[in-house]
Short mmCIF file of C-alpha atoms in Angstrom, two decimals:
data_model
loop_
_atom_site.label_atom_id
_atom_site.label_comp_id
_atom_site.label_asym_id
_atom_site.label_seq_id
_atom_site.Cartn_x
_atom_site.Cartn_y
_atom_site.Cartn_z
CA MET J 808 26.23 12.62 -10.36
CA SER J 809 22.97 10.75 -10.92
CA PHE J 810 20.40 10.98 -8.17
CA LYS J 811 18.19 8.28 -9.63
CA PRO J 812 17.42 5.47 -7.13
CA GLU J 813 18.68 1.95 -7.75
CA THR J 814 16.57 -0.17 -5.40
CA ALA J 815 13.06 -0.10 -3.94
CA THR J 816 14.50 0.82 -0.54
CA ASP J 817 16.41 3.74 -2.09
CA ARG J 818 13.08 5.20 -3.16
CA LEU J 819 11.62 5.58 0.33
CA ILE J 820 12.12 8.96 2.01
CA LEU J 821 11.19 9.05 5.70
CA PRO J 822 10.55 12.45 7.30
CA LEU J 823 11.93 12.87 10.81
CA ASP J 824 9.14 15.24 11.80
CA VAL J 825 9.50 14.98 15.57
CA PRO J 826 10.21 17.58 18.27
CA THR J 827 13.67 16.44 19.37
CA VAL J 828 16.88 14.99 18.01
CA GLU J 829 16.60 12.20 20.57
CA GLU J 830 13.29 11.05 19.08
CA ALA J 831 14.71 11.34 15.57
CA ARG J 832 17.74 9.30 16.57
CA THR J 833 15.44 6.55 17.87
CA ILE J 834 13.50 6.45 14.60
CA VAL J 835 16.72 6.19 12.60
CA ALA J 836 17.96 3.35 14.82
CA GLN J 837 14.67 1.48 14.37
CA THR J 838 14.49 1.92 10.57
CA LYS J 839 18.11 2.07 9.39
CA GLY J 840 18.54 -0.12 6.32
CA ALA J 841 14.81 -0.15 5.59
CA VAL J 842 14.77 3.51 4.46
CA GLY J 843 16.68 5.10 1.60
CA VAL J 844 16.66 8.76 2.65
CA TYR J 845 15.88 10.61 5.87
CA LYS J 846 14.18 13.99 5.53
CA ILE J 847 14.94 16.75 8.04
CA GLY J 848 12.26 19.43 7.95
CA MET J 849 11.66 22.69 9.73
CA GLN J 850 10.38 21.23 12.99
CA LEU J 851 13.60 19.35 13.69
CA GLN J 852 15.86 21.99 12.12
CA PHE J 853 14.89 24.38 14.91
CA ALA J 854 15.67 21.76 17.57
CA GLY J 855 19.24 20.88 16.68
CA GLY J 856 18.39 19.10 13.44
CA LEU J 857 21.10 20.64 11.28
CA PRO J 858 24.06 19.22 13.22
CA PHE J 859 22.16 15.94 13.42
CA ALA J 860 21.68 15.96 9.64
CA GLN J 861 25.43 16.41 9.18
CA GLU J 862 26.11 13.62 11.66
CA LEU J 863 23.88 11.23 9.72
CA ALA J 864 25.49 12.27 6.43
CA ARG J 865 28.95 11.56 7.83
CA GLU J 866 27.71 8.07 8.74
CA GLY J 867 26.74 7.48 5.12
CA GLN J 868 23.02 8.19 5.31
CA LYS J 869 21.37 10.09 2.47
CA ILE J 870 19.76 13.24 3.85
CA PHE J 871 16.99 15.37 2.38
CA LEU J 872 17.23 18.86 3.88
CA ASP J 873 13.74 20.30 3.50
CA VAL J 874 14.31 24.04 3.92
CA LYS J 875 12.19 25.34 0.99
CA LEU J 876 14.49 28.27 0.34
CA LEU J 877 12.91 31.51 -0.85
CA ASP J 878 14.66 34.88 -0.57
CA ILE J 879 16.52 37.42 -2.65
CA ASP J 880 18.80 35.87 -5.26
CA ASN J 881 22.12 36.47 -3.50
CA THR J 882 20.85 35.02 -0.21
CA VAL J 883 19.58 31.86 -1.90
CA GLU J 884 22.78 31.45 -3.91
CA GLN J 885 25.00 31.75 -0.84
CA ALA J 886 22.73 29.50 1.23
CA VAL J 887 22.99 26.74 -1.37
CA ARG J 888 26.74 27.21 -1.49
CA ASN J 889 26.91 26.53 2.26
CA ILE J 890 24.41 23.66 2.19
CA ALA J 891 26.53 22.01 -0.50
CA LYS J 892 29.35 21.76 2.05
CA MET J 893 27.18 19.93 4.60
CA GLY J 894 27.05 16.54 2.88
CA MET J 895 23.34 16.64 2.09
CA THR J 896 21.90 14.70 -0.87
CA PHE J 897 18.74 16.75 -1.50
CA VAL J 898 17.62 20.28 -0.64
CA THR J 899 14.35 22.02 -1.47
CA ILE J 900 13.88 25.40 -3.14
CA HIS J 901 10.55 27.12 -3.74
CA ALA J 902 9.98 26.81 -7.49
CA TYR J 903 10.03 30.48 -8.42
CA PRO J 904 12.11 30.87 -11.60
CA LYS J 905 14.48 33.55 -10.23
CA THR J 906 14.94 31.65 -6.98
CA MET J 907 15.77 28.41 -8.77
CA ARG J 908 18.27 30.10 -11.07
CA ALA J 909 19.98 31.61 -8.03
CA ALA J 910 20.09 28.20 -6.33
CA VAL J 911 21.68 26.61 -9.40
CA ALA J 912 24.27 29.40 -9.48
CA GLY J 913 25.25 28.52 -5.90
CA LEU J 914 25.55 24.82 -6.62
CA ASP J 915 28.87 25.04 -8.48
CA ALA J 916 29.95 21.40 -9.01
CA ALA J 917 28.64 20.01 -5.71
CA ASP J 918 26.92 16.62 -5.49
CA LEU J 919 23.66 18.09 -4.26
CA CYS J 920 20.28 17.61 -5.89
CA LEU J 921 18.21 20.80 -5.95
CA LEU J 922 14.48 20.07 -5.78
CA GLY J 923 11.92 22.68 -6.83
CA VAL J 924 8.81 22.62 -4.64
CA THR J 925 5.90 23.14 -7.01
CA VAL J 926 2.66 23.22 -4.97
CA LEU J 927 2.42 21.75 -1.46
CA THR J 928 0.44 18.51 -1.33
CA SER J 929 -1.66 19.96 1.49
CA MET J 930 -3.08 22.49 -0.99
CA ASP J 931 -5.95 22.09 -3.44
CA ASP J 932 -7.47 24.35 -6.11
CA GLU J 933 -9.27 26.50 -3.54
CA ASP J 934 -6.06 27.04 -1.59
CA VAL J 935 -4.21 28.00 -4.77
CA LYS J 936 -6.98 30.46 -5.64
CA ALA J 937 -6.89 31.95 -2.13
CA ALA J 938 -3.13 32.45 -2.55
CA GLY J 939 -3.81 34.68 -5.56
CA TYR J 940 -3.20 32.33 -8.48
CA ALA J 941 -5.70 32.28 -11.33
CA GLY J 942 -5.34 28.68 -12.49
CA SER J 943 -5.71 25.29 -10.85
CA ALA J 944 -3.14 23.55 -8.66
CA VAL J 945 -2.22 21.23 -11.53
CA GLU J 946 -1.68 24.14 -13.92
CA LEU J 947 0.59 25.86 -11.41
CA VAL J 948 2.53 22.64 -10.82
CA LYS J 949 3.09 22.21 -14.56
CA SER J 950 4.34 25.76 -15.11
CA ARG J 951 6.73 25.49 -12.17
CA ALA J 952 8.00 22.10 -13.33
CA VAL J 953 8.84 23.54 -16.75
CA ALA J 954 10.61 26.45 -15.04
CA ALA J 955 12.60 24.00 -12.89
CA ARG J 956 13.84 22.14 -15.93
CA ALA J 957 14.77 25.40 -17.66
CA ALA J 958 16.68 26.59 -14.58
CA GLY J 959 18.78 23.43 -14.45
CA MET J 960 17.35 22.00 -11.24
CA GLY J 961 17.94 18.35 -10.31
CA GLY J 962 14.30 17.56 -9.74
CA ILE J 963 10.92 18.66 -8.48
CA VAL J 964 8.59 17.93 -5.59
CA CYS J 965 4.99 17.31 -6.63
CA SER J 966 1.89 15.37 -5.74
CA PRO J 967 1.91 11.75 -6.94
CA ARG J 968 -1.29 12.58 -8.79
CA GLU J 969 0.70 14.85 -11.09
CA ALA J 970 3.74 12.59 -11.51
CA GLY J 971 2.61 10.95 -14.75
CA GLU J 972 1.88 14.18 -16.58
CA LEU J 973 5.05 15.80 -15.28
CA ARG J 974 7.22 12.88 -16.33
CA ASP J 975 5.97 13.38 -19.89
CA LEU J 976 6.47 17.13 -19.55
CA VAL J 977 9.99 17.31 -18.09
CA GLY J 978 11.50 14.08 -19.44
CA ALA J 979 13.37 11.25 -17.78
CA ASP J 980 16.34 13.13 -16.32
CA LEU J 981 14.64 15.21 -13.61
CA VAL J 982 14.02 13.45 -10.31
CA LEU J 983 10.37 13.37 -9.21
CA VAL J 984 9.83 13.32 -5.44
CA THR J 985 6.26 12.79 -4.28
CA PRO J 986 4.97 13.57 -0.78
CA GLY J 987 1.32 12.86 -0.05
CA VAL J 988 1.88 9.10 -0.18
CA ARG J 989 -0.21 6.88 2.08
CA PRO J 990 -0.34 3.06 2.18
CA VAL J 991 -3.72 1.43 1.55
CA GLY J 992 -5.97 2.01 4.55
CA ALA J 993 -3.86 4.77 6.10
CA SER J 994 -5.30 8.15 7.05
CA ALA J 995 -4.64 11.04 4.64
CA ASP J 996 -4.01 13.33 7.65
CA ASP J 997 -3.59 16.90 6.34
CA GLN J 998 -2.64 15.79 2.82
CA ARG J 999 -5.16 16.46 0.05
CA ARG J 1000 -3.60 15.17 -3.17
CA VAL J 1001 -2.63 11.65 -2.11
CA MET J 1002 -1.84 8.26 -3.64
CA THR J 1003 -0.58 4.85 -2.49
CA PRO J 1004 3.16 4.01 -2.75
CA GLY J 1005 2.64 1.55 -5.60
CA ASP J 1006 0.43 3.90 -7.57
CA ALA J 1007 2.90 6.76 -7.11
CA ILE J 1008 5.76 4.66 -8.50
CA ARG J 1009 3.65 3.44 -11.41
CA ALA J 1010 2.73 7.05 -12.15
CA GLY J 1011 6.41 7.94 -12.62
CA ALA J 1012 7.70 8.99 -9.18
CA ASP J 1013 11.36 8.29 -8.45
CA TYR J 1014 11.02 8.78 -4.70
CA ILE J 1015 8.07 8.76 -2.33
CA VAL J 1016 7.83 10.57 1.00
CA CYS J 1017 5.91 8.60 3.61
CA GLY J 1018 5.99 9.80 7.20
CA ARG J 1019 3.27 9.33 9.78
CA PRO J 1020 2.16 5.84 8.64
CA ILE J 1021 5.72 4.75 9.52
CA THR J 1022 6.74 6.99 12.42
CA GLY J 1023 3.34 6.51 14.09
CA ALA J 1024 3.40 2.70 13.76
CA ALA J 1025 3.97 0.36 16.70
CA ASP J 1026 6.66 -1.41 14.66
CA ARG J 1027 8.33 1.30 12.58
CA ARG J 1028 10.74 -1.02 10.81
CA LYS J 1029 7.94 -3.35 9.72
CA ALA J 1030 5.89 -0.38 8.51
CA ALA J 1031 8.83 0.87 6.43
CA GLU J 1032 9.46 -2.60 5.02
CA ASP J 1033 5.78 -2.90 4.06
CA VAL J 1034 5.99 0.37 2.11
CA VAL J 1035 9.16 -0.83 0.36
CA GLU J 1036 7.35 -4.03 -0.59
CA GLU J 1037 4.58 -1.95 -2.19
CA ILE J 1038 7.21 0.01 -4.10
CA ALA J 1039 9.00 -3.16 -5.24
CA ALA J 1040 5.77 -4.70 -6.47
CA ALA J 1041 5.16 -1.64 -8.65
CA LEU J 1042 8.60 -1.61 -10.29
#
């Protein structure tokens, strides 16, 4: 199964980073049809988000389950095997080589795109150094991207600033998902390696993740449509 997007709307991933399923349900109702994929992260997962994710999937919505799996090989393999039964479209794995190989082993023939998380877009070179890595954030992203391709992953999560180099590095088949995307004039919030939607697409991203500029807007649907327009103009 190809996980490449077909339309500009397909390319927009909206995180449902809110405290309750009720709030998430409202956001979906206000943006349905203007968003390609809904992302369910840790905040909502611990507030009933997993059954809600399955509910949305049964309704035909594409769901990005952002769990960032990292554990011993058998645990990761079995977790992926169960997630593959939930109807999700994407799931995240920390991009450690052994972890990614275990995730791929648990995939079997399921229509689930495994995404290797390279370096969080809230981190910069100093953060990477403080975590014990010798090189820069970009160097670590590149090495993990190569490992993701070798492991047989479906794609990677990276900063839009690295998308161009990574596209050349990993080829056309791997899906590139880029958080840290902010429309022109929007606050960067806690993101450090950011780019606009249009620039991210031009750099080689397949999907962009844009959250607070949409969920925090007075008119969420209009905000989502504006981001899609920026994407379309860049295609």
